[in-house]
Amino acid sequence: MILITGGTGFIGSHTVVEFITIGLDVIIIDNLYNSSQVIIDRIYEITGTKPIFVKGDIRDKAFLISIFEQYPIEMVIHFAALKAVGESVLKPLEYYDNNVSGTLNLLNVMYDRGIKKFVFSSSATVYGNPHEIPITENCPIGTPINPYGQSKVIIEKILQDLSFADKEWSIAILRYFNPIGAHESGLIGELPNGIPNNLLPYITKVASGKLPKLSVFGNDYNTKDGTGVRDYIHVVDLANGHLKAYDYIKDKNGCYVWNLGTGKGYSVLEIIKAFETASKQKVPFQIKSKRAGDIDECWADCAKAQKELNWQAKRDIYTMMVDSWRWQCNQSK
């Protein structure tokens, strides 16, 4: 059985679908801070299987112990985390408490139970302002410019130290770039509470009339059109990367790191244009000042994942936009 923390969230829910589809038993734990239990029913609609769901927080050690005592868990896929870059600058203590302390709780309980297979949801933010573009796994980490990224660096270092100290651990660290899109069924996608922190959910809410206009944070970055450039990856491609990582480490020991992205960078203005083309909706926007913690540009070199995991992103930017808009339209019904 696979334990997926944060499994009702955006990336977690899509990964649950992919794991169930290949016949694996899944249990989800989530505190529903930024997601909804209705996603469990949506997963059932897609797969015909309803995963076990238990509401709880990874910072609650007694809760985690009860889960591991009750279920025959063999591996953990760890998504549960606070994830908004801008918010992390304003609330660093919350981010370190939830992301770092929660992960330590989880690893300690796993260690005590002798369960030593772990896939970690990391981020390209660990590279900070990257030394080179495209970014390879060999680029230095440890200099993020926001607490969210720093929390991921701390956890990566904990995992690497753990693997060095105890050779029985099998650990995959997946550094992903900017996940967007939604499941092609339109049943699951990114569903943030309140005002979205990420670009695509904000765009879709503006296009559907739920928000008046998009704020573009900065037009004077050192990029092709002055707006920030990122590597956007379809969430289903990303979910499949977790399947590949699971397959890779299940019979191996050690700590492995892979970038998951497309290897292409798109600016904010290019994303707006691509969305308008795919959805045939106008997206009014206004330029605002830069946000603290944002860098000019980044995109991935994913050759290592392609070579070692036999994985690469398949869905193009148009598909990402179409699937995002379908998901948003379904929320309005």
CSV table of C-alpha atoms in Angstrom, one decimal:
chain,number,residue,atom,x,y,z
A,1,MET,CA,0.0,0.0,0.0
A,2,ILE,CA,1.2,3.5,-0.9
A,3,LEU,CA,0.6,6.4,1.5
A,4,ILE,CA,0.1,9.7,-0.3
A,5,THR,CA,0.3,12.8,1.9
A,6,GLY,CA,-1.6,15.8,0.6
A,7,GLY,CA,-3.4,13.5,-1.8
A,8,THR,CA,-6.4,15.6,-2.2
A,9,GLY,CA,-4.3,18.5,-3.4
A,10,PHE,CA,-3.6,19.5,-7.0
A,11,ILE,CA,-0.5,17.3,-7.8
A,12,GLY,CA,-1.4,14.7,-5.2
A,13,SER,CA,-4.8,14.0,-6.6
A,14,HIS,CA,-3.5,13.5,-10.1
A,15,THR,CA,-0.8,11.2,-8.8
A,16,VAL,CA,-3.4,9.2,-6.8
A,17,VAL,CA,-5.3,8.6,-10.1
A,18,GLU,CA,-2.2,7.4,-11.9
A,19,PHE,CA,-1.2,5.0,-9.1
A,20,ILE,CA,-4.8,3.6,-8.8
A,21,THR,CA,-4.9,3.2,-12.6
A,22,ILE,CA,-1.9,0.8,-12.5
A,23,GLY,CA,-3.6,-1.3,-9.8
A,24,LEU,CA,-1.8,0.0,-6.6
A,25,ASP,CA,-3.6,0.4,-3.3
A,26,VAL,CA,-3.5,4.0,-2.0
A,27,ILE,CA,-4.3,5.7,1.3
A,28,ILE,CA,-4.5,9.5,1.4
A,29,ILE,CA,-4.0,11.7,4.4
A,30,ASP,CA,-4.6,15.4,4.1
A,31,ASN,CA,-5.7,18.2,6.5
A,32,LEU,CA,-7.8,19.8,3.7
A,33,TYR,CA,-6.2,23.2,4.4
A,34,ASN,CA,-6.1,24.0,0.6
A,35,SER,CA,-8.2,21.3,-0.9
A,36,SER,CA,-11.6,19.5,-0.6
A,37,GLN,CA,-12.7,16.0,0.4
A,38,VAL,CA,-15.0,16.1,-2.7
A,39,ILE,CA,-11.9,15.2,-4.7
A,40,ILE,CA,-12.1,11.7,-3.3
A,41,ASP,CA,-15.4,11.2,-5.1
A,42,ARG,CA,-13.9,12.7,-8.3
A,43,ILE,CA,-11.0,10.2,-8.1
A,44,TYR,CA,-13.7,7.5,-7.9
A,45,GLU,CA,-15.5,8.8,-10.9
A,46,ILE,CA,-12.3,8.7,-12.9
A,47,THR,CA,-10.8,5.4,-11.8
A,48,GLY,CA,-13.8,3.4,-10.5
A,49,THR,CA,-11.9,2.9,-7.2
A,50,LYS,CA,-12.3,5.1,-4.1
A,51,PRO,CA,-9.0,5.5,-2.2
A,52,ILE,CA,-8.9,5.3,1.6
A,53,PHE,CA,-9.0,8.8,3.0
A,54,VAL,CA,-8.2,9.9,6.5
A,55,LYS,CA,-8.3,13.6,7.5
A,56,GLY,CA,-5.3,14.6,9.6
A,57,ASP,CA,-2.1,16.7,9.8
A,58,ILE,CA,1.5,15.5,9.4
A,59,ARG,CA,2.5,17.7,12.3
A,60,ASP,CA,0.4,15.4,14.6
A,61,LYS,CA,2.7,12.6,15.4
A,62,ALA,CA,0.1,10.5,17.3
A,63,PHE,CA,-2.1,10.7,14.2
A,64,LEU,CA,0.7,9.5,11.9
A,65,ILE,CA,1.5,6.6,14.3
A,66,SER,CA,-2.1,5.5,14.2
A,67,ILE,CA,-2.1,5.5,10.4
A,68,PHE,CA,1.1,3.4,10.1
A,69,GLU,CA,-0.2,1.0,12.8
A,70,GLN,CA,-3.5,0.5,11.0
A,71,TYR,CA,-2.4,0.1,7.4
A,72,PRO,CA,0.3,-2.0,5.7
A,73,ILE,CA,2.2,0.9,4.2
A,74,GLU,CA,5.3,0.1,2.1
A,75,MET,CA,6.2,3.5,0.6
A,76,VAL,CA,5.3,7.2,1.1
A,77,ILE,CA,4.8,9.8,-1.6
A,78,HIS,CA,5.0,13.1,0.2
A,79,PHE,CA,3.2,16.1,-1.1
A,80,ALA,CA,1.7,17.7,2.0
A,81,ALA,CA,3.1,21.2,2.3
A,82,LEU,CA,2.3,24.9,2.2
A,83,LYS,CA,3.4,26.0,-1.3
A,84,ALA,CA,2.8,29.8,-2.0
A,85,VAL,CA,6.1,31.6,-2.6
A,86,GLY,CA,4.7,35.1,-1.9
A,87,GLU,CA,2.9,33.9,1.3
A,88,SER,CA,6.0,32.2,2.5
A,89,VAL,CA,7.8,35.5,2.6
A,90,LEU,CA,5.1,36.9,4.8
A,91,LYS,CA,4.6,33.8,7.0
A,92,PRO,CA,8.0,32.1,7.3
A,93,LEU,CA,7.3,30.5,10.6
A,94,GLU,CA,4.2,28.8,9.3
A,95,TYR,CA,6.1,27.4,6.3
A,96,TYR,CA,9.0,26.0,8.3
A,97,ASP,CA,6.6,24.5,10.9
A,98,ASN,CA,4.4,22.9,8.4
A,99,ASN,CA,6.9,21.8,5.7
A,100,VAL,CA,10.0,21.0,7.8
A,101,SER,CA,8.6,20.0,11.1
A,102,GLY,CA,5.8,18.0,9.5
A,103,THR,CA,8.2,16.1,7.3
A,104,LEU,CA,10.5,15.3,10.2
A,105,ASN,CA,7.5,13.9,12.1
A,106,LEU,CA,6.7,11.7,9.1
A,107,LEU,CA,10.3,10.5,8.6
A,108,ASN,CA,10.6,9.7,12.3
A,109,VAL,CA,7.4,7.6,12.3
A,110,MET,CA,8.5,5.8,9.1
A,111,TYR,CA,11.9,5.1,10.7
A,112,ASP,CA,10.4,3.7,13.8
A,113,ARG,CA,8.2,1.4,11.7
A,114,GLY,CA,11.1,0.3,9.4
A,115,ILE,CA,9.5,1.8,6.3
A,116,LYS,CA,12.3,3.4,4.3
A,117,LYS,CA,10.9,4.1,0.8
A,118,PHE,CA,10.1,7.8,0.2
A,119,VAL,CA,9.3,10.0,-2.8
A,120,PHE,CA,9.6,13.7,-2.0
A,121,SER,CA,7.8,16.6,-3.7
A,122,SER,CA,10.5,19.2,-4.0
A,123,SER,CA,10.7,22.2,-6.2
A,124,ALA,CA,12.9,24.1,-8.7
A,125,THR,CA,12.9,27.0,-6.1
A,126,VAL,CA,15.7,25.1,-4.4
A,127,TYR,CA,18.0,26.5,-7.1
A,128,GLY,CA,17.3,30.1,-6.1
A,129,ASN,CA,18.5,32.4,-8.8
A,130,PRO,CA,20.0,29.8,-11.0
A,131,HIS,CA,23.7,29.8,-12.0
A,132,GLU,CA,22.8,28.6,-15.5
A,133,ILE,CA,19.9,28.0,-17.8
A,134,PRO,CA,18.6,25.4,-18.5
A,135,ILE,CA,18.9,24.1,-14.9
A,136,THR,CA,20.5,20.7,-14.4
A,137,GLU,CA,20.4,18.6,-11.2
A,138,ASN,CA,24.1,19.6,-10.7
A,139,CYS,CA,23.3,23.3,-10.3
A,140,PRO,CA,24.0,24.5,-6.7
A,141,ILE,CA,21.1,24.5,-4.3
A,142,GLY,CA,20.8,26.2,-0.9
A,143,THR,CA,20.3,29.8,-2.0
A,144,PRO,CA,16.5,30.2,-2.5
A,145,ILE,CA,15.3,33.7,-2.2
A,146,ASN,CA,12.1,32.8,-0.3
A,147,PRO,CA,11.2,30.6,2.8
A,148,TYR,CA,9.1,28.2,0.7
A,149,GLY,CA,12.2,27.2,-1.4
A,150,GLN,CA,14.4,27.2,1.7
A,151,SER,CA,12.0,24.7,3.4
A,152,LYS,CA,12.5,22.4,0.4
A,153,VAL,CA,16.3,22.7,0.6
A,154,ILE,CA,16.3,21.9,4.3
A,155,ILE,CA,14.2,18.8,3.7
A,156,GLU,CA,16.4,17.7,0.8
A,157,LYS,CA,19.4,18.0,3.0
A,158,ILE,CA,17.7,15.9,5.7
A,159,LEU,CA,16.9,13.2,3.2
A,160,GLN,CA,20.4,13.1,1.8
A,161,ASP,CA,21.9,12.9,5.4
A,162,LEU,CA,19.4,10.2,6.2
A,163,SER,CA,20.3,8.2,3.2
A,164,PHE,CA,24.0,8.6,3.9
A,165,ALA,CA,23.6,7.4,7.5
A,166,ASP,CA,21.3,4.5,6.8
A,167,LYS,CA,21.9,2.7,3.5
A,168,GLU,CA,18.5,0.9,3.7
A,169,TRP,CA,16.6,4.1,2.7
A,170,SER,CA,15.3,4.4,-0.9
A,171,ILE,CA,14.6,8.1,-1.6
A,172,ALA,CA,13.5,10.0,-4.8
A,173,ILE,CA,13.7,13.8,-4.7
A,174,LEU,CA,11.6,15.3,-7.6
A,175,ARG,CA,12.4,18.9,-8.3
A,176,TYR,CA,9.5,20.1,-10.3
A,177,PHE,CA,9.0,23.3,-12.2
A,178,ASN,CA,5.5,24.9,-12.7
A,179,PRO,CA,2.6,22.4,-12.8
A,180,ILE,CA,-0.5,23.6,-14.6
A,181,GLY,CA,-3.4,22.0,-16.5
A,182,ALA,CA,-5.9,19.5,-15.2
A,183,HIS,CA,-7.1,16.0,-15.8
A,184,GLU,CA,-8.6,15.6,-19.2
A,185,SER,CA,-11.9,14.5,-17.6
A,186,GLY,CA,-12.3,17.9,-16.1
A,187,LEU,CA,-13.1,16.3,-12.8
A,188,ILE,CA,-9.9,17.2,-10.9
A,189,GLY,CA,-7.6,20.2,-11.1
A,190,GLU,CA,-6.1,23.0,-9.1
A,191,LEU,CA,-8.7,24.3,-6.6
A,192,PRO,CA,-7.2,26.9,-4.3
A,193,ASN,CA,-9.2,28.4,-1.5
A,194,GLY,CA,-9.7,32.1,-1.8
A,195,ILE,CA,-7.6,34.2,-4.2
A,196,PRO,CA,-5.2,31.9,-6.2
A,197,ASN,CA,-1.5,32.3,-5.7
A,198,ASN,CA,-0.5,30.6,-8.9
A,199,LEU,CA,-0.8,32.1,-12.4
A,200,LEU,CA,-3.1,29.7,-14.3
A,201,PRO,CA,-5.9,29.4,-11.6
A,202,TYR,CA,-5.9,33.2,-11.5
A,203,ILE,CA,-6.2,33.5,-15.3
A,204,THR,CA,-9.0,31.0,-15.4
A,205,LYS,CA,-10.9,32.8,-12.7
A,206,VAL,CA,-10.5,36.1,-14.5
A,207,ALA,CA,-11.7,34.5,-17.8
A,208,SER,CA,-14.7,33.0,-16.1
A,209,GLY,CA,-15.6,36.4,-14.5
A,210,LYS,CA,-15.0,35.3,-10.9
A,211,LEU,CA,-12.1,37.9,-10.7
A,212,PRO,CA,-12.0,41.3,-12.5
A,213,LYS,CA,-8.5,41.2,-13.9
A,214,LEU,CA,-5.1,39.5,-13.6
A,215,SER,CA,-2.2,41.1,-11.9
A,216,VAL,CA,1.1,40.7,-13.7
A,217,PHE,CA,3.9,41.2,-11.2
A,218,GLY,CA,6.6,43.0,-12.9
A,219,ASN,CA,7.4,43.9,-16.5
A,220,ASP,CA,11.0,44.8,-16.1
A,221,TYR,CA,12.6,41.4,-15.6
A,222,ASN,CA,15.6,40.6,-17.7
A,223,THR,CA,13.6,38.4,-20.1
A,224,LYS,CA,12.3,38.6,-23.7
A,225,ASP,CA,9.2,40.6,-22.9
A,226,GLY,CA,10.0,41.9,-19.4
A,227,THR,CA,7.7,39.4,-17.6
A,228,GLY,CA,8.9,36.3,-15.6
A,229,VAL,CA,9.7,33.2,-17.6
A,230,ARG,CA,8.9,29.7,-16.2
A,231,ASP,CA,8.9,26.1,-17.3
A,232,TYR,CA,5.2,25.0,-17.2
A,233,ILE,CA,4.5,21.3,-17.0
A,234,HIS,CA,1.2,19.5,-17.3
A,235,VAL,CA,0.2,18.0,-14.0
A,236,VAL,CA,-0.6,14.6,-15.5
A,237,ASP,CA,2.9,14.5,-17.0
A,238,LEU,CA,4.2,15.4,-13.5
A,239,ALA,CA,2.1,12.7,-11.9
A,240,ASN,CA,3.5,10.1,-14.3
A,241,GLY,CA,7.0,11.2,-13.2
A,242,HIS,CA,6.1,10.0,-9.7
A,243,LEU,CA,5.1,6.6,-11.1
A,244,LYS,CA,8.5,6.4,-12.8
A,245,ALA,CA,10.3,7.4,-9.6
A,246,TYR,CA,8.3,4.8,-7.6
A,247,ASP,CA,9.3,2.1,-10.1
A,248,TYR,CA,13.0,3.2,-10.0
A,249,ILE,CA,13.5,3.2,-6.2
A,250,LYS,CA,11.3,0.3,-5.1
A,251,ASP,CA,14.1,-2.2,-5.6
A,252,LYS,CA,17.1,0.2,-5.0
A,253,ASN,CA,18.7,1.9,-2.1
A,254,GLY,CA,20.1,5.4,-2.1
A,255,CYS,CA,19.0,9.0,-2.7
A,256,TYR,CA,18.2,10.1,-6.2
A,257,VAL,CA,17.4,13.5,-7.6
A,258,TRP,CA,15.5,14.4,-10.8
A,259,ASN,CA,14.2,17.6,-12.4
A,260,LEU,CA,10.7,17.3,-13.8
A,261,GLY,CA,9.8,19.9,-16.4
A,262,THR,CA,9.5,20.4,-20.2
A,263,GLY,CA,12.8,22.1,-20.9
A,264,LYS,CA,10.9,25.2,-22.4
A,265,GLY,CA,10.3,28.6,-20.8
A,266,TYR,CA,7.2,30.7,-21.3
A,267,SER,CA,6.7,34.3,-20.1
A,268,VAL,CA,3.6,35.4,-18.3
A,269,LEU,CA,2.5,37.4,-21.3
A,270,GLU,CA,3.0,34.3,-23.5
A,271,ILE,CA,0.9,32.2,-21.1
A,272,ILE,CA,-1.9,34.8,-21.3
A,273,LYS,CA,-1.8,34.7,-25.1
A,274,ALA,CA,-1.8,30.9,-25.2
A,275,PHE,CA,-4.7,30.8,-22.8
A,276,GLU,CA,-6.7,33.3,-24.8
A,277,THR,CA,-6.0,31.3,-28.0
A,278,ALA,CA,-7.1,28.0,-26.4
A,279,SER,CA,-10.1,29.3,-24.6
A,280,LYS,CA,-11.2,32.1,-26.9
A,281,GLN,CA,-11.6,34.2,-23.8
A,282,LYS,CA,-10.0,37.6,-23.2
A,283,VAL,CA,-7.9,38.0,-20.0
A,284,PRO,CA,-7.7,41.6,-18.9
A,285,PHE,CA,-4.6,42.3,-16.9
A,286,GLN,CA,-2.6,45.1,-15.2
A,287,ILE,CA,1.1,45.4,-14.5
A,288,LYS,CA,2.0,45.6,-10.8
A,289,SER,CA,5.3,45.8,-8.9
A,290,LYS,CA,7.4,42.7,-8.5
A,291,ARG,CA,6.7,40.2,-5.7
A,292,ALA,CA,9.3,39.5,-3.1
A,293,GLY,CA,11.0,36.2,-3.8
A,294,ASP,CA,10.5,36.0,-7.5
A,295,ILE,CA,13.4,35.4,-10.0
A,296,ASP,CA,13.7,36.4,-13.6
A,297,GLU,CA,13.5,33.1,-15.4
A,298,CYS,CA,14.1,29.4,-15.0
A,299,TRP,CA,13.5,26.2,-17.0
A,300,ALA,CA,14.7,22.7,-16.7
A,301,ASP,CA,17.2,20.4,-18.3
A,302,CYS,CA,15.3,17.0,-17.9
A,303,ALA,CA,17.9,14.8,-19.7
A,304,LYS,CA,18.6,12.9,-16.5
A,305,ALA,CA,15.0,12.0,-15.9
A,306,GLN,CA,14.7,10.9,-19.6
A,307,LYS,CA,17.8,8.7,-19.4
A,308,GLU,CA,17.3,7.2,-15.9
A,309,LEU,CA,13.5,7.1,-15.6
A,310,ASN,CA,12.5,6.8,-19.2
A,311,TRP,CA,10.3,9.8,-18.5
A,312,GLN,CA,9.6,13.0,-20.4
A,313,ALA,CA,6.8,15.5,-20.6
A,314,LYS,CA,4.4,14.8,-23.5
A,315,ARG,CA,1.7,17.5,-23.3
A,316,ASP,CA,2.2,20.8,-25.0
A,317,ILE,CA,1.3,24.3,-23.8
A,318,TYR,CA,-2.0,24.3,-25.8
A,319,THR,CA,-3.2,21.1,-24.1
A,320,MET,CA,-2.3,22.6,-20.7
A,321,MET,CA,-4.5,25.6,-21.4
A,322,VAL,CA,-7.4,23.6,-22.8
A,323,ASP,CA,-7.5,21.3,-19.8
A,324,SER,CA,-7.2,24.2,-17.4
A,325,TRP,CA,-10.2,26.0,-19.0
A,326,ARG,CA,-12.3,22.8,-19.1
A,327,TRP,CA,-11.7,22.3,-15.4
A,328,GLN,CA,-12.6,25.9,-14.6
A,329,CYS,CA,-15.8,25.7,-16.7
A,330,ASN,CA,-16.8,22.5,-14.8
A,331,GLN,CA,-16.5,24.4,-11.5
A,332,SER,CA,-19.1,26.9,-12.8
A,333,LYS,CA,-21.7,24.3,-13.4
